[in-house]
């Protein structure tokens, strides 16, 4: 049976540590943009930001895995209930020590290792963002796992970005908006993408991991909802 998994990532930019030269180059003519918008834009830039969490939802087997950076080591199995559906979730943390780049390197190694099990990867904006972000960060760390090399050759896995299925003309819609309209039964809670940076700075690592998991679950359930149309 083909292994199908949905996934999502979370990223973080240590803006205070960026050089003035980098800031001026990246911000460019956007000095009139709000601070929140600039922070969000920098946090999605793979040249100055880090991968701090990724989650995989193995749809057919109702299990999920979350790998994330934290201040303490954790490997814990839990159950996530969605109406009558039980998802078995394993949380695995990588300790943020002595430097975030060391933890990110381990996260990236784990990502490419786990991707070896997947034949079809379901994403939402993942083709243009998540996988591109991970690609750049992997190259920056000079990692060359076989799974990554196969991905670069478009041989493995097959990546399906379902956000494109919902595009109308030039209009793109958010995962949250679409899942609400299609009655996907997951409450995302109070966390949202714009709050990840603040949460990470406050040490709310597990909250970020849980938010990351929910997005992977929503993406997977959205795929289940529309796969007969694809």
Tab-separated table of C-alpha atoms in Angstrom:
chain	number	residue	atom	x	y	z
A	1	UNK	CA	0.000	0.000	0.000
A	2	UNK	CA	1.216	3.483	-0.886
A	3	UNK	CA	2.244	5.459	2.212
A	4	UNK	CA	0.510	8.847	2.131
A	5	UNK	CA	1.367	11.524	4.698
A	6	UNK	CA	0.460	15.160	5.137
A	7	UNK	CA	2.909	17.524	6.756
A	8	UNK	CA	3.534	21.028	8.002
A	9	UNK	CA	6.454	23.026	9.391
A	10	UNK	CA	7.048	25.926	11.761
A	11	UNK	CA	9.925	28.381	11.451
A	12	UNK	CA	11.611	31.033	13.562
A	13	UNK	CA	13.858	34.008	12.835
A	14	UNK	CA	16.149	35.419	15.566
A	15	UNK	CA	15.614	38.930	14.235
A	16	UNK	CA	17.605	40.610	17.003
A	17	UNK	CA	20.716	38.720	15.891
A	18	UNK	CA	20.544	39.722	12.229
A	19	UNK	CA	23.205	42.060	10.941
A	20	UNK	CA	22.224	45.559	9.894
A	21	UNK	CA	23.401	44.700	6.400
A	22	UNK	CA	21.061	41.698	6.176
A	23	UNK	CA	18.138	43.665	7.585
A	24	UNK	CA	18.567	46.506	5.131
A	25	UNK	CA	18.897	44.083	2.236
A	26	UNK	CA	15.872	41.964	3.180
A	27	UNK	CA	13.570	44.775	4.233
A	28	UNK	CA	14.488	46.902	1.211
A	29	UNK	CA	11.743	49.382	0.473
A	30	UNK	CA	9.312	47.901	2.958
A	31	UNK	CA	10.071	50.372	5.748
A	32	UNK	CA	6.390	51.374	5.874
A	33	UNK	CA	5.171	47.837	6.515
A	34	UNK	CA	4.003	46.953	10.033
A	35	UNK	CA	6.461	45.338	12.438
A	36	UNK	CA	4.257	42.232	12.602
A	37	UNK	CA	4.282	41.860	8.812
A	38	UNK	CA	8.059	42.287	8.637
A	39	UNK	CA	8.585	39.714	11.407
A	40	UNK	CA	6.305	37.251	9.601
A	41	UNK	CA	8.121	37.797	6.315
A	42	UNK	CA	11.550	37.312	7.879
A	43	UNK	CA	10.373	34.191	9.695
A	44	UNK	CA	9.566	32.571	6.354
A	45	UNK	CA	12.915	33.470	4.791
A	46	UNK	CA	15.124	30.335	4.822
A	47	UNK	CA	18.353	32.335	4.636
A	48	UNK	CA	17.860	33.934	8.049
A	49	UNK	CA	15.344	31.622	9.744
A	50	UNK	CA	15.383	28.126	11.224
A	51	UNK	CA	13.181	25.056	10.996
A	52	UNK	CA	11.919	24.576	14.567
A	53	UNK	CA	9.213	21.947	14.071
A	54	UNK	CA	7.758	19.565	11.528
A	55	UNK	CA	4.857	17.150	11.766
A	56	UNK	CA	3.804	14.179	9.666
A	57	UNK	CA	0.314	12.660	9.639
A	58	UNK	CA	0.291	9.144	8.192
A	59	UNK	CA	-3.288	9.282	7.001
A	60	UNK	CA	-4.212	5.635	6.397
A	61	UNK	CA	-2.722	4.370	9.657
A	62	UNK	CA	-4.091	7.210	11.836
A	63	UNK	CA	-0.741	8.045	13.366
A	64	UNK	CA	1.305	11.210	13.515
A	65	UNK	CA	4.794	12.292	14.500
A	66	UNK	CA	5.973	15.718	15.641
A	67	UNK	CA	9.648	16.663	15.839
A	68	UNK	CA	10.432	19.994	17.441
A	69	UNK	CA	13.082	22.094	19.150
A	70	UNK	CA	12.654	22.474	22.911
A	71	UNK	CA	14.580	23.238	26.090
A	72	UNK	CA	14.134	19.685	27.347
A	73	UNK	CA	14.181	16.207	25.893
A	74	UNK	CA	10.839	14.551	25.305
A	75	UNK	CA	9.689	11.401	23.584
A	76	UNK	CA	6.074	10.883	24.405
A	77	UNK	CA	3.135	9.031	22.880
A	78	UNK	CA	-0.353	10.463	23.160
A	79	UNK	CA	-3.742	10.141	21.540
A	80	UNK	CA	-5.530	12.933	19.692
A	81	UNK	CA	-9.286	12.555	19.365
A	82	UNK	CA	-11.246	13.990	16.428
A	83	UNK	CA	-14.892	13.043	16.915
A	84	UNK	CA	-14.795	9.211	16.737
A	85	UNK	CA	-11.329	9.102	15.183
A	86	UNK	CA	-8.271	8.435	17.330
A	87	UNK	CA	-4.876	9.618	16.083
A	88	UNK	CA	-1.835	8.111	17.797
A	89	UNK	CA	0.762	10.866	18.121
A	90	UNK	CA	4.434	10.651	19.024
A	91	UNK	CA	6.191	13.833	20.138
A	92	UNK	CA	9.971	13.906	19.853
A	93	UNK	CA	11.963	16.962	20.907
A	94	UNK	CA	15.504	18.045	20.097
A	95	UNK	CA	17.179	20.077	22.836
A	96	UNK	CA	17.926	23.698	21.983
A	97	UNK	CA	21.579	23.516	23.121
A	98	UNK	CA	24.180	24.845	22.744
A	99	UNK	CA	22.973	26.667	19.642
A	100	UNK	CA	19.739	26.583	17.644
A	101	UNK	CA	21.589	25.632	14.460
A	102	UNK	CA	22.766	22.356	16.032
A	103	UNK	CA	19.183	21.460	16.961
A	104	UNK	CA	17.930	22.436	13.518
A	105	UNK	CA	20.496	20.181	11.874
A	106	UNK	CA	19.115	17.223	13.838
A	107	UNK	CA	15.554	18.187	12.945
A	108	UNK	CA	16.482	18.253	9.256
A	109	UNK	CA	18.188	14.866	9.481
A	110	UNK	CA	15.061	13.466	11.120
A	111	UNK	CA	12.861	14.964	8.419
A	112	UNK	CA	14.716	13.352	5.520
A	113	UNK	CA	14.968	10.068	7.416
A	114	UNK	CA	11.210	9.937	8.066
A	115	UNK	CA	10.417	11.004	4.509
A	116	UNK	CA	12.024	7.792	3.310
A	117	UNK	CA	8.843	5.998	4.402
A	118	UNK	CA	6.529	8.256	2.384
A	119	UNK	CA	5.523	7.811	-1.264
A	120	UNK	CA	3.035	10.695	-1.469
A	121	UNK	CA	3.464	13.867	0.592
A	122	UNK	CA	0.400	16.087	0.972
A	123	UNK	CA	1.005	19.774	1.607
A	124	UNK	CA	-0.800	23.084	1.742
A	125	UNK	CA	1.436	25.730	0.122
A	126	UNK	CA	4.176	23.192	0.735
A	127	UNK	CA	5.425	23.090	-2.825
A	128	UNK	CA	6.183	26.810	-2.850
A	129	UNK	CA	7.104	27.270	0.810
A	130	UNK	CA	7.620	24.297	3.160
A	131	UNK	CA	9.688	22.125	0.831
A	132	UNK	CA	11.590	25.105	-0.580
A	133	UNK	CA	12.410	26.295	2.947
A	134	UNK	CA	13.623	22.835	3.954
A	135	UNK	CA	15.644	22.516	0.743
A	136	UNK	CA	17.574	25.735	1.400
A	137	UNK	CA	18.153	24.915	5.086
A	138	UNK	CA	19.390	21.419	4.156
A	139	UNK	CA	21.892	22.867	1.687
A	140	UNK	CA	23.038	25.487	4.209
A	141	UNK	CA	23.831	22.670	6.641
A	142	UNK	CA	25.604	20.776	3.825
A	143	UNK	CA	23.460	17.702	4.426
A	144	UNK	CA	23.214	15.127	1.640
A	145	UNK	CA	20.874	12.341	2.721
A	146	UNK	CA	19.774	10.013	-0.066
A	147	UNK	CA	16.124	10.978	0.377
A	148	UNK	CA	17.000	14.640	-0.211
A	149	UNK	CA	18.980	13.852	-3.353
A	150	UNK	CA	16.070	11.797	-4.692
A	151	UNK	CA	13.698	14.667	-3.920
A	152	UNK	CA	15.882	17.100	-5.866
A	153	UNK	CA	15.688	14.718	-8.834
A	154	UNK	CA	11.867	14.644	-8.446
A	155	UNK	CA	12.000	10.905	-7.877
A	156	UNK	CA	10.789	10.686	-4.282
A	157	UNK	CA	8.361	11.408	-2.826
A	158	UNK	CA	5.493	12.656	-4.967
A	159	UNK	CA	4.561	16.054	-3.525
A	160	UNK	CA	0.944	17.135	-3.869
A	161	UNK	CA	0.158	20.737	-2.924
A	162	UNK	CA	-3.610	20.830	-2.419
A	163	UNK	CA	-3.688	24.619	-1.956
A	164	UNK	CA	-3.585	24.845	-5.756
A	165	UNK	CA	-6.788	22.829	-5.972
A	166	UNK	CA	-8.614	25.617	-4.118
A	167	UNK	CA	-7.107	28.536	-5.997
A	168	UNK	CA	-9.706	30.656	-7.805
A	169	UNK	CA	-8.187	32.875	-10.473
A	170	UNK	CA	-5.377	34.744	-8.750
A	171	UNK	CA	-6.966	34.324	-5.349
A	172	UNK	CA	-5.416	32.003	-2.758
A	173	UNK	CA	-7.178	31.044	0.460
A	174	UNK	CA	-5.835	29.983	3.843
A	175	UNK	CA	-5.922	26.469	5.233
A	176	UNK	CA	-8.044	27.682	8.135
A	177	UNK	CA	-10.599	29.378	5.863
A	178	UNK	CA	-10.985	26.413	3.516
A	179	UNK	CA	-11.129	23.783	6.275
A	180	UNK	CA	-13.900	25.778	7.947
A	181	UNK	CA	-15.900	25.965	4.723
A	182	UNK	CA	-15.517	22.208	4.205
A	183	UNK	CA	-16.403	21.419	7.826
A	184	UNK	CA	-13.084	19.794	8.760
A	185	UNK	CA	-13.641	19.054	12.484
A	186	UNK	CA	-10.460	20.388	14.113
A	187	UNK	CA	-10.246	23.371	16.456
A	188	UNK	CA	-6.869	25.042	15.863
A	189	UNK	CA	-6.984	26.746	19.263
A	190	UNK	CA	-5.610	30.180	20.060
A	191	UNK	CA	-2.227	29.692	18.371
A	192	UNK	CA	-1.724	30.989	14.850
A	193	UNK	CA	1.229	31.541	12.553
A	194	UNK	CA	1.749	35.153	13.612
A	195	UNK	CA	2.115	34.063	17.252
A	196	UNK	CA	4.768	31.369	16.741
A	197	UNK	CA	7.717	33.767	17.067
A	198	UNK	CA	6.507	35.167	20.392
A	199	UNK	CA	5.659	31.683	21.660
A	200	UNK	CA	9.153	30.418	20.811
A	201	UNK	CA	10.792	33.364	22.586
A	202	UNK	CA	8.663	32.597	25.649
A	203	UNK	CA	9.676	28.936	25.631
A	204	UNK	CA	6.250	27.614	24.647
A	205	UNK	CA	7.838	24.883	22.552
A	206	UNK	CA	5.208	22.223	23.157
A	207	UNK	CA	2.414	24.666	22.250
A	208	UNK	CA	4.136	25.255	18.905
A	209	UNK	CA	4.460	21.503	18.368
A	210	UNK	CA	0.757	20.986	19.036
A	211	UNK	CA	-0.163	23.813	16.675
A	212	UNK	CA	2.122	22.302	14.049
A	213	UNK	CA	0.430	18.924	14.505
A	214	UNK	CA	-3.044	20.373	14.054
A	215	UNK	CA	-2.102	21.938	10.721
A	216	UNK	CA	-0.747	18.596	9.475
A	217	UNK	CA	-3.957	16.863	10.601
A	218	UNK	CA	-6.149	19.477	8.923
A	219	UNK	CA	-4.134	19.162	5.706
A	220	UNK	CA	-4.500	15.386	5.768
A	221	UNK	CA	-8.225	15.456	6.460
A	222	UNK	CA	-8.716	18.068	3.760
A	223	UNK	CA	-6.948	15.730	1.339
A	224	UNK	CA	-9.255	12.891	2.373
A	225	UNK	CA	-12.221	15.157	1.719
A	226	UNK	CA	-11.171	16.000	-1.870
A	227	UNK	CA	-9.013	13.098	-3.073
A	228	UNK	CA	-11.782	11.682	-5.244
A	229	UNK	CA	-11.819	14.990	-7.150
A	230	UNK	CA	-8.076	15.046	-7.782
